[in-house]
Coordinates of C-alpha atoms and ligand atoms in Angstrom, one line a residue:
X1 CA 119.0 72.0 83.7
X2 CA 116.2 74.6 84.9
X3 CA 117.4 74.6 88.2
X4 CA 121.1 75.0 87.1
X5 CA 120.0 78.1 84.7
X6 CA 118.2 79.6 87.6
X7 CA 121.7 79.1 89.9
X8 CA 123.9 80.3 87.1
X9 CA 121.6 83.4 87.1
X10 CA 121.7 84.0 90.5
X11 CA 125.6 83.3 90.8
X12 CA 125.7 86.1 87.9
X13 CA 124.0 88.5 90.4
X14 CA 126.1 87.3 93.0
X15 CA 123.3 86.2 95.4
X16 CA 123.9 83.2 97.5
X17 CA 121.9 80.2 95.8
X18 CA 118.9 79.0 98.5
X19 CA 118.4 75.7 99.7
X20 CA 116.5 73.3 97.2
X21 CA 113.5 73.5 100.4
X22 CA 113.2 77.3 100.3
X23 CA 113.2 77.2 96.6
X24 CA 110.1 74.8 96.1
X25 CA 108.6 76.6 99.3
X26 CA 108.5 79.9 97.8
X27 CA 107.7 81.3 94.5
X28 CA 110.6 81.3 92.7
X29 CA 110.5 85.3 91.6
X30 CA 110.9 86.1 95.3
X31 CA 114.6 85.6 94.8
X32 CA 115.1 85.7 91.0
X33 CA 117.0 88.8 89.8
X34 CA 115.7 91.9 88.2
X35 CA 116.9 94.7 86.3
X36 CA 117.3 97.4 88.7
X37 CA 116.3 100.5 87.0
X38 CA 115.2 104.0 87.4
X39 CA 111.4 104.6 88.5
X40 CA 111.4 108.5 88.5
X41 CA 113.8 111.4 89.8
X42 CA 116.0 109.8 92.5
X43 CA 113.8 106.7 93.0
X44 CA 115.0 103.1 91.9
X45 CA 114.0 100.1 91.7
X46 CA 116.9 97.4 92.9
X47 CA 114.9 94.6 94.1
X48 CA 114.2 91.1 93.2
X49 CA 112.1 90.0 90.0
X50 CA 109.0 89.5 92.7
X51 CA 110.1 91.4 96.0
X52 CA 110.7 95.0 96.2
X53 CA 113.7 97.3 97.7
X54 CA 113.8 101.0 96.7
X55 CA 116.9 103.0 96.6
X56 CA 116.4 106.9 97.0
X57 CA 119.6 108.7 96.3
X58 CA 121.0 112.0 96.8
X59 CA 124.1 113.9 96.7
X60 CA 124.3 113.5 100.2
X61 CA 123.8 109.8 100.5
X62 CA 121.0 107.3 99.9
X63 CA 118.0 105.6 101.6
X64 CA 117.6 101.9 101.2
X65 CA 113.9 99.9 102.0
X66 CA 113.3 96.7 102.2
X67 CA 115.9 93.5 102.1
X68 CA 113.7 91.0 100.5
X69 CA 114.5 87.4 101.2
X70 CA 117.4 86.5 104.2
X71 CA 119.7 85.2 101.2
X72 CA 119.2 88.7 98.7
X73 CA 120.8 91.3 100.6
X74 CA 124.0 90.5 98.0
X75 CA 121.8 91.2 95.1
X76 CA 120.5 94.0 96.2
X77 CA 123.7 95.8 96.8
X78 CA 124.8 94.5 93.6
X79 CA 122.0 96.0 92.1
X80 CA 122.8 99.6 93.9
X81 CA 126.3 99.4 91.9
X82 CA 125.1 98.3 88.7
X83 CA 123.3 101.7 88.6
X84 CA 126.2 103.6 89.6
X85 CA 125.7 104.1 93.6
X86 CA 128.0 102.9 96.3
X87 CA 126.3 100.6 98.8
X88 CA 128.9 102.3 101.4
X89 CA 127.0 105.7 100.6
X90 CA 123.5 104.1 101.8
X91 CA 123.0 106.4 105.2
X92 CA 119.8 104.5 105.9
X93 CA 118.1 101.2 105.7
X94 CA 114.5 101.2 106.3
X95 CA 111.8 98.7 105.8
X96 CA 108.0 97.8 105.3
X97 CA 107.3 95.5 107.7
X98 CA 109.3 92.9 109.4
X99 CA 108.5 89.4 107.7
X100 CA 111.1 87.1 106.4
X101 CA 110.4 88.1 102.8
X102 CA 111.1 92.0 103.2
X103 CA 113.3 92.2 105.9
X104 CA 115.1 89.4 105.6
X105 CA 118.2 90.8 103.7
X106 CA 118.4 93.5 106.0
X107 CA 121.3 92.3 108.2
X108 CA 123.4 91.4 105.5
X109 CA 122.8 95.0 103.9
X110 CA 123.7 96.4 107.0
X111 CA 126.9 94.6 106.9
X112 CA 127.7 95.4 102.9
X113 CA 126.3 99.1 103.4
X114 CA 127.3 100.3 106.8
X115 CA 124.0 102.2 107.3
X116 CA 121.9 102.3 110.5
X117 CA 118.4 100.8 110.6
X118 CA 115.3 103.1 111.7
X119 CA 111.9 100.9 112.0
X120 CA 109.0 101.4 113.9
X121 CA 108.6 100.8 117.6
X122 CA 106.0 97.9 116.8
X123 CA 108.2 95.7 114.8
X124 CA 111.5 96.1 116.4
X125 CA 111.0 93.0 118.2
X126 CA 110.4 90.8 115.3
X127 CA 113.3 92.9 113.5
X128 CA 116.0 91.9 116.5
X129 CA 114.7 88.3 117.1
X130 CA 114.1 87.9 113.4
X131 CA 111.1 86.1 114.0
X132 CA 107.5 86.1 112.5
X133 CA 105.2 87.6 114.9
X134 CA 102.5 84.5 116.0
X135 CA 104.8 82.3 114.4
X136 CA 107.7 82.2 116.1
X137 CA 108.1 78.5 116.6
X138 CA 108.0 78.3 112.9
X139 CA 111.5 78.6 111.8
X140 CA 110.8 78.7 108.2
X141 CA 109.8 82.1 108.4
X142 CA 113.0 83.1 110.5
X143 CA 115.9 85.6 109.1
X144 CA 119.0 87.0 110.4
X145 CA 118.2 89.3 113.3
X146 CA 119.0 93.0 112.8
X147 CA 119.6 95.8 115.1
X148 CA 117.2 98.6 115.0
X149 CA 119.5 101.9 115.5
X150 CA 116.6 104.7 115.7
X151 CA 113.1 103.6 117.0
X152 CA 110.1 105.4 114.8
X153 CA 107.0 106.5 115.6
X154 CA 104.0 107.7 113.2
X155 CA 104.6 110.8 111.5
X156 CA 108.8 110.4 111.5
X157 CA 110.9 112.1 109.0
X158 CA 113.5 110.0 108.0
X159 CA 115.9 112.4 106.0
X160 CA 119.3 112.7 103.9
X161 CA 120.5 115.7 102.5
X162 CA 117.0 117.6 101.3
X163 CA 115.3 114.5 100.8
X164 CA 112.7 114.1 103.5
X165 CA 110.7 110.1 103.9
X166 CA 107.8 109.9 106.1
X167 CA 106.8 107.2 107.8
X168 CA 103.2 106.5 108.3
X169 CA 102.1 103.9 110.6
X170 CA 99.6 101.3 109.0
X171 CA 99.4 98.4 111.4
X172 CA 97.8 94.8 110.9
X173 CA 99.8 93.1 108.6
X174 CA 102.6 93.8 111.4
X175 CA 102.4 95.4 114.3
X176 CA 104.6 98.3 113.3
X177 CA 103.9 98.2 109.4
X178 CA 105.4 101.5 107.6
X179 CA 103.6 102.9 104.9
X180 CA 106.3 105.0 103.5
X181 CA 106.1 108.8 101.6
X182 CA 108.4 109.4 99.3
X183 CA 108.7 113.0 97.4
X184 CA 110.0 112.0 93.6
X185 CA 110.3 114.8 91.0
X186 CA 108.6 113.3 87.9
X187 CA 109.3 115.0 84.2
X188 CA 109.9 118.5 86.5
X189 CA 106.8 117.9 88.4
X190 CA 107.0 117.5 92.2
X191 CA 104.8 114.1 93.1
X192 CA 104.7 111.8 95.8
X193 CA 104.7 108.1 95.9
X194 CA 103.2 105.8 98.6
X195 CA 104.6 102.7 99.2
X196 CA 102.2 101.0 100.9
X197 CA 103.1 98.3 103.9
X198 CA 100.5 95.4 103.1
X199 CA 97.6 95.1 104.6
X200 CA 96.8 91.4 104.3
X201 CA 95.4 89.0 106.6
X202 CA 98.3 86.4 105.6
X203 CA 99.3 84.1 108.1
X204 CA 98.3 86.4 110.8
X205 CA 95.5 85.1 113.6
X206 CA 92.6 87.4 113.5
X207 CA 89.8 84.8 115.6
X208 CA 89.2 83.2 117.9
X209 CA 91.5 85.0 119.6
X210 CA 93.8 88.0 118.2
X211 CA 97.1 87.3 117.3
X212 CA 98.3 90.4 119.0
X213 CA 95.5 92.5 121.1
X214 CA 94.2 95.3 118.8
X215 CA 95.0 93.2 115.3
X216 CA 91.9 93.8 114.5
X217 CA 91.4 97.3 115.2
X218 CA 94.4 98.2 113.6
X219 CA 93.9 96.7 110.3
X220 CA 90.2 99.0 110.5
X221 CA 92.2 102.1 111.0
X222 CA 94.7 101.5 108.6
X223 CA 92.1 101.0 106.0
X224 CA 90.4 104.4 107.0
X225 CA 94.0 105.9 106.8
X226 CA 94.4 104.5 103.2
X227 CA 91.1 106.3 102.4
X228 CA 92.9 109.6 103.3
X229 CA 96.4 109.0 102.0
X230 CA 96.7 110.5 98.5
X231 CA 99.5 109.2 96.1
X232 CA 100.4 109.6 92.7
X233 CA 102.1 106.9 92.5
X234 CA 101.4 103.8 94.4
X235 CA 104.1 101.3 95.2
X236 CA 104.5 98.2 97.3
X237 CA 106.4 95.3 98.7
X238 CA 105.3 92.5 95.6
X239 CA 106.2 93.5 92.2
X240 CA 102.8 92.2 90.8
X241 CA 100.6 94.4 93.7
X242 CA 101.9 97.3 91.9
X243 CA 102.1 96.1 88.1
X244 CA 106.0 96.4 88.0
X245 CA 106.5 94.2 85.1
X246 CA 103.7 95.9 82.8
X247 CA 105.0 99.6 84.2
X248 CA 108.7 98.8 83.8
X249 CA 107.7 97.6 79.7
X250 CA 105.7 100.8 79.4
X251 CA 108.6 103.0 81.1
X252 CA 111.0 101.5 78.4
X253 CA 108.5 102.2 75.2
X254 CA 108.5 105.9 76.6
X255 CA 105.6 108.6 77.1
X256 CA 104.1 109.5 80.3
X257 CA 105.8 107.6 83.1
X258 CA 103.6 104.9 83.9
X259 CA 104.2 104.7 87.2
X260 CA 101.7 107.8 88.0
X261 CA 98.4 106.9 88.8
X262 CA 96.5 108.3 91.2
X263 CA 93.6 106.1 91.0
X264 CA 96.0 103.4 91.8
X265 CA 96.2 103.6 95.8
X266 CA 92.1 103.9 96.1
X267 CA 91.5 100.9 94.3
X268 CA 94.0 98.5 96.2
X269 CA 92.7 99.9 99.1
X270 CA 89.7 98.5 98.2
X271 CA 90.6 95.3 97.0
X272 CA 92.4 94.8 100.2
X273 CA 89.9 95.8 102.7
X274 CA 87.2 93.4 100.8
X275 CA 89.9 90.9 101.3
X276 CA 90.4 91.5 104.8
X277 CA 86.7 91.3 105.6
X278 CA 86.2 88.1 103.8
X279 CA 89.6 86.8 105.7
X280 CA 87.8 88.0 109.0
X281 CA 84.5 86.4 108.4
X282 CA 86.2 83.0 107.4
X283 CA 88.2 83.0 110.4
X284 CA 85.2 83.6 112.9
X285 CA 83.4 81.4 111.5
X286 CA 86.0 78.4 111.9
X287 CA 86.1 76.1 114.9
Ligands
LIG301 S1 103.7 88.0 103.2 C1 103.7 83.9 104.5 N1 104.9 88.9 103.8 O1 102.5 88.7 103.5 C2 103.3 84.9 105.4 O2 104.2 88.5 101.9 C3 103.5 86.4 105.0 C4 103.6 86.6 103.4 C5 104.2 85.7 102.9 C6 104.5 84.4 103.4 N2 103.8 83.0 104.9 O3 103.4 82.3 106.5 O4 103.9 81.8 104.2
LIG302 ZN1 104.1 90.1 105.3

């Protein structure tokens, strides 16, 4: 009955029901629907319950960041429509990083929007092969390959109309891991949102061999960089990483926008760095 209700809820949002195997392997909220909503200004949440996707709208067209799971592209496009915007008006597709759970839906979103994909050079190969770097033979981590139409480097700007998003290279979690600086007006004040790529070790190999040469140095540089970046609003690829549920509830209740919290980026970065040091020590100690 639960599985049926789950399937019905997904069908309602136009998503493909994932295979039973995928449902048991990955957290259910990764593919469960979430009501799309406006975070602030022209910044909207259009992801699933557990995996983020963000829509930045302008009168000249829109920018969509991340595609969640391979079966989630349709659900994200429906979320864009539910907010009153047209998927065909999306001009650029972007991503945080080339892992199946954040880039899986991009190929379908490209078909549904007709938008071009801009991605960091270091993530290009993984996106265009649909594989998980370092675990290429693990087909459970594969996704539909998607062509990168514009190759980005650190500091590049992607713009539509007057809106400019800046790509900050924060590698380690993936080689081209990209944190996005997004301007947003909150209650009449110009703010900066930082969509942090991710800095967990996850399935990455650090020792005895580095998954790619320099991965440890990349993480180190990323943690240093996160200390230098400032963000009024902290966003991340997993809903629980930035407290989506609690903030959404507070937003509905009214009052000051709960997404504005300049203390959140440094706190998250400190926790993430501590977790990295522990994971690195564990991998070095393993025989
Ligand atoms: S992630 C796996 N993208 O860091 C790896 O949330 C990486 C992630 C999730 C799951 N994995 O191998 O199962
Ligand atoms: Zn990842």
